[in-house]
Short mmCIF file of C-alpha atoms in Angstrom, two decimals:
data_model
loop_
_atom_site.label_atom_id
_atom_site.label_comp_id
_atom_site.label_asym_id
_atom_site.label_seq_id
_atom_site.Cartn_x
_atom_site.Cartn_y
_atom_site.Cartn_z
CA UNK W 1 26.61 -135.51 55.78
CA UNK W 2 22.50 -135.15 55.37
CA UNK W 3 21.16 -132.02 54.57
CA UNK W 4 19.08 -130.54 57.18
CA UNK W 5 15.62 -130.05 56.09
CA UNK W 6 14.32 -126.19 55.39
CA UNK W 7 10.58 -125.38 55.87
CA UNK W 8 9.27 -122.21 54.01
CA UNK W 9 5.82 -121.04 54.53
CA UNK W 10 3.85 -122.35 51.40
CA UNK W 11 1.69 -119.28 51.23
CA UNK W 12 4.74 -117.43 50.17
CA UNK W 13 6.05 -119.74 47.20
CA UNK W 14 4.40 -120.00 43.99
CA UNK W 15 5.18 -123.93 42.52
CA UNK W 16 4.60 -123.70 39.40
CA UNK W 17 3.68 -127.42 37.08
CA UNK W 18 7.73 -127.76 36.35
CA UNK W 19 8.55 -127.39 40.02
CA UNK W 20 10.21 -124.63 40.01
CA UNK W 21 10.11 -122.98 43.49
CA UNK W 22 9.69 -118.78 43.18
CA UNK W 23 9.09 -117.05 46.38
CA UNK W 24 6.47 -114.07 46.01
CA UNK W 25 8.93 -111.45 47.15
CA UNK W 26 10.82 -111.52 43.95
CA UNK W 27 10.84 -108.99 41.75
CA UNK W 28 10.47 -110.03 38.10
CA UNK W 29 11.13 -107.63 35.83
CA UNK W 30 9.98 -108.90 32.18
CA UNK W 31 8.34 -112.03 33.15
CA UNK W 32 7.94 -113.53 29.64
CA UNK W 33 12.11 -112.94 29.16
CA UNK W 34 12.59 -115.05 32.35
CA UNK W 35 12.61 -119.49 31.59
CA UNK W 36 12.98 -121.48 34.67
CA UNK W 37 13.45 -124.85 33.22
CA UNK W 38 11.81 -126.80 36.02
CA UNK W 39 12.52 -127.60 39.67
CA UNK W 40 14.63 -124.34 40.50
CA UNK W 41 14.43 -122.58 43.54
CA UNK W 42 14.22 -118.64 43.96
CA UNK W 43 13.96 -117.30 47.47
CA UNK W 44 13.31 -114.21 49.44
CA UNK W 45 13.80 -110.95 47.37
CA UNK W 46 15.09 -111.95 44.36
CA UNK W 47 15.23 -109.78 41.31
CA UNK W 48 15.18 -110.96 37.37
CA UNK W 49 15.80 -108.19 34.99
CA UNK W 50 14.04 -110.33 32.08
CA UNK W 51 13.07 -106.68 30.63
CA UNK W 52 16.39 -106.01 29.51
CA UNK W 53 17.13 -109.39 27.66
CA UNK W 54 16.41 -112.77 28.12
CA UNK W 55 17.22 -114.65 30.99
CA UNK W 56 17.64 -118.91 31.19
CA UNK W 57 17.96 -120.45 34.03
CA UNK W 58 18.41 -124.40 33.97
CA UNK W 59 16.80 -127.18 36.10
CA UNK W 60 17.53 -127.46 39.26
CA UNK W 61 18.97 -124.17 40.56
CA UNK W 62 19.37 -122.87 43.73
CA UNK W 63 19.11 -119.26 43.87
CA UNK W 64 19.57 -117.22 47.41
CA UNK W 65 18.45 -114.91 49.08
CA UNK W 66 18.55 -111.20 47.60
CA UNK W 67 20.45 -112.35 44.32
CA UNK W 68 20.65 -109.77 41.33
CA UNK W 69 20.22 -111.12 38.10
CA UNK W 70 20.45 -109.05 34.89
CA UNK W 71 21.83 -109.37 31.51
CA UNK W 72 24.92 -108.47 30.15
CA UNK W 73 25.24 -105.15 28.10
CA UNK W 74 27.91 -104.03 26.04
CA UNK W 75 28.12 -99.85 25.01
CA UNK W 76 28.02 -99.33 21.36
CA UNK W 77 29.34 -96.16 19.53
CA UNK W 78 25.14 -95.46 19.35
CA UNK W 79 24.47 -96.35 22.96
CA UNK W 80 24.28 -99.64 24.16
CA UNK W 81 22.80 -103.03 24.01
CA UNK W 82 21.82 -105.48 26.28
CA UNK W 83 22.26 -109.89 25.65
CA UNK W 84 20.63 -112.81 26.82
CA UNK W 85 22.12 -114.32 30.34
CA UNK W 86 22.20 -118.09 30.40
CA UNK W 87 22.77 -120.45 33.58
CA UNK W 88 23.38 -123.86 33.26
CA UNK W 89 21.31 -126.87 35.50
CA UNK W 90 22.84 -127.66 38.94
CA UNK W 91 24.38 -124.11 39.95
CA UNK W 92 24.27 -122.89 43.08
CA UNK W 93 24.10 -118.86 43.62
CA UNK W 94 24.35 -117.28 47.12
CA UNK W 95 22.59 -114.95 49.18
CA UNK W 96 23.04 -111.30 47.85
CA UNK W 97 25.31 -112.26 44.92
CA UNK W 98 24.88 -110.00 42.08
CA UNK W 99 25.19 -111.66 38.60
CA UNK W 100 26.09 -109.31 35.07
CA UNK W 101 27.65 -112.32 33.37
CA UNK W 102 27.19 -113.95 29.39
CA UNK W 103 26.94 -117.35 30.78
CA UNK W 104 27.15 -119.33 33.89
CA UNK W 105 27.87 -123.00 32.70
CA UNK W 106 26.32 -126.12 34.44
CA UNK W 107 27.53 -127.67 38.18
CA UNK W 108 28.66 -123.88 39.20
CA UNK W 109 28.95 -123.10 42.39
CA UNK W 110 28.86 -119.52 43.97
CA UNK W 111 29.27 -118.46 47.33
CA UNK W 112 27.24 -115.31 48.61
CA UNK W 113 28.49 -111.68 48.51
CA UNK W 114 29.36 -112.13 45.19
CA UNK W 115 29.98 -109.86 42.30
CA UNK W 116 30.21 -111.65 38.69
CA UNK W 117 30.92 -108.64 36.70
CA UNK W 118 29.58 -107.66 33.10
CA UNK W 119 30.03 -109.72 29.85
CA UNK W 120 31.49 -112.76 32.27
CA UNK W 121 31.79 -116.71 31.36
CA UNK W 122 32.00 -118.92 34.26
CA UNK W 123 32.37 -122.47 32.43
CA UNK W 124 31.09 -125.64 33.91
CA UNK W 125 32.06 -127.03 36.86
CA UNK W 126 34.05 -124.17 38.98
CA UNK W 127 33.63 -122.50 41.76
CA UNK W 128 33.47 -118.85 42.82
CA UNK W 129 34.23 -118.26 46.94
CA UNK W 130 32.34 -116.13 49.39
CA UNK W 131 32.84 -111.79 49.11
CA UNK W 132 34.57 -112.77 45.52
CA UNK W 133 34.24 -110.15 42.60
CA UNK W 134 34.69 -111.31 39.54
CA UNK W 135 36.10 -108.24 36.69
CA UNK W 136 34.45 -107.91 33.37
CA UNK W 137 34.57 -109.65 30.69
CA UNK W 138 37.06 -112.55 32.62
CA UNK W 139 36.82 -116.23 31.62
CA UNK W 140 36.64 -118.88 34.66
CA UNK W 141 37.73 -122.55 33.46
CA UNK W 142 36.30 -125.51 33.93
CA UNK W 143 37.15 -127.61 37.26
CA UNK W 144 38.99 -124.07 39.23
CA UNK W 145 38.40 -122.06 42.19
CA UNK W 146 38.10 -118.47 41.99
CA UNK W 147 38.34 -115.92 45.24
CA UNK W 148 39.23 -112.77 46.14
CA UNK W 149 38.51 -109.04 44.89
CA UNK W 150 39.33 -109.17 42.11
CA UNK W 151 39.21 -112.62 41.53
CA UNK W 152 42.00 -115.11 41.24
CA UNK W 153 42.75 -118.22 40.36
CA UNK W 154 42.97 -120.28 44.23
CA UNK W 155 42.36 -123.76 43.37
CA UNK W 156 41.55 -126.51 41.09
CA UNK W 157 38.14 -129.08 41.56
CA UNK W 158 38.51 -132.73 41.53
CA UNK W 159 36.56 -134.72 38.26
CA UNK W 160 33.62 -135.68 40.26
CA UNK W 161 32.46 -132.01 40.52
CA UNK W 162 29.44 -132.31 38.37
CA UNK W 163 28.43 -135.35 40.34
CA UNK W 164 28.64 -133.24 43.79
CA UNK W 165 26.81 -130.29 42.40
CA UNK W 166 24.13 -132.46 40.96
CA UNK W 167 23.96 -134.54 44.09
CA UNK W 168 24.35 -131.15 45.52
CA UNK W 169 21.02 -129.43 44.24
CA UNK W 170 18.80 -132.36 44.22
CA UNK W 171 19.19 -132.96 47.69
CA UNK W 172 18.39 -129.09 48.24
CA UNK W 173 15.41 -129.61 45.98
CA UNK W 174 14.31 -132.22 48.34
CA UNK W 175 15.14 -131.02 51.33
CA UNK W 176 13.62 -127.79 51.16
CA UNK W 177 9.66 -128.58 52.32
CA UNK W 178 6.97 -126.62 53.11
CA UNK W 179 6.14 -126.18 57.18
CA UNK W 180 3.40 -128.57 57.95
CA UNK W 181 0.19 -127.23 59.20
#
């Protein structure tokens, strides 16, 4: 199945030289914390807590509408501490998903409504289902599916799941045009 192209209005994009895809309405706290590694897509309302930690997104991301991203903290006997987030190339997050995880590995996919709680590891190549929260500090294996509140294991994913989700995202990438004028 093709995907269906989707225009956005230009004027409210930024493109920056790596082709990464930001739309003005984000919110991006700490700007020089935040490292889009090129050809990543951000829409409406989106907020990056880079002030808190860093946060490293890889190439060719699709993130949705209204997603929450912010670092990981762990409390300390003198308070608390906050650590970098990383997210791997090829991961799809959904409209208003929040993510609190460690790291998000590459060829991720997850649906929207989602809650990926504190200090989490989702590694490559699973998937996280629609209105799923994910507890703190759980580990998500490679090639499962994950659903439910709290989260279970569902599923597993065939072998060819990094080749879908890469397939996946670069098809979004170039699908996903600005409106002609």
């Amino acid at each position: 199945m093709e995907q269906q192209d989707i225009y956005y209005d230009s004027s409210e994009y930024i493109e920056t030289s790596s082709g990464n895809k930001v739309s003005r309405t984000c919110v991006l706290c700490g700007s020089q914390n935040i490292v889009l590694n090129g050809k990543t897509i951000a829409q409406s309302e989106c907020v990056f807590r880079g002030d808190l930690a860093n946060i490293n997104i890889g190439r060719q991301c699709v993130l949705g509408k209204k997603v929450i991203i912010s670092p990981p903290y762990k409390k300390l006997l003198s308070g608390g501490a906050f650590y970098p987030l990383q997210i791997g190339d090829n991961t799809i997050i959904g409209d208003n998903t929040i993510i609190n995880a460690t790291v998000i590995g590459h060829s991720v996919y997850i649906g929207r409504n989602c809650v990926i709680s504190r200090a989490v590891v989702l590694k490559d190549c699973c998937r996280i289902e629609d209105n799923t929260v994910v507890p703190p500090e759980t580990t998500v294996p490679s090639f499962t599916v994950y659903k439910g509140n709290p989260a279970r294991y569902v599923d597993d994913l065939p072998s060819c799941t990094q080749e879908v989700m890469m397939e996946a995202t670069k098809s979004f990438y170039q699908h996903f045009k600005p409106q002609k004028k």
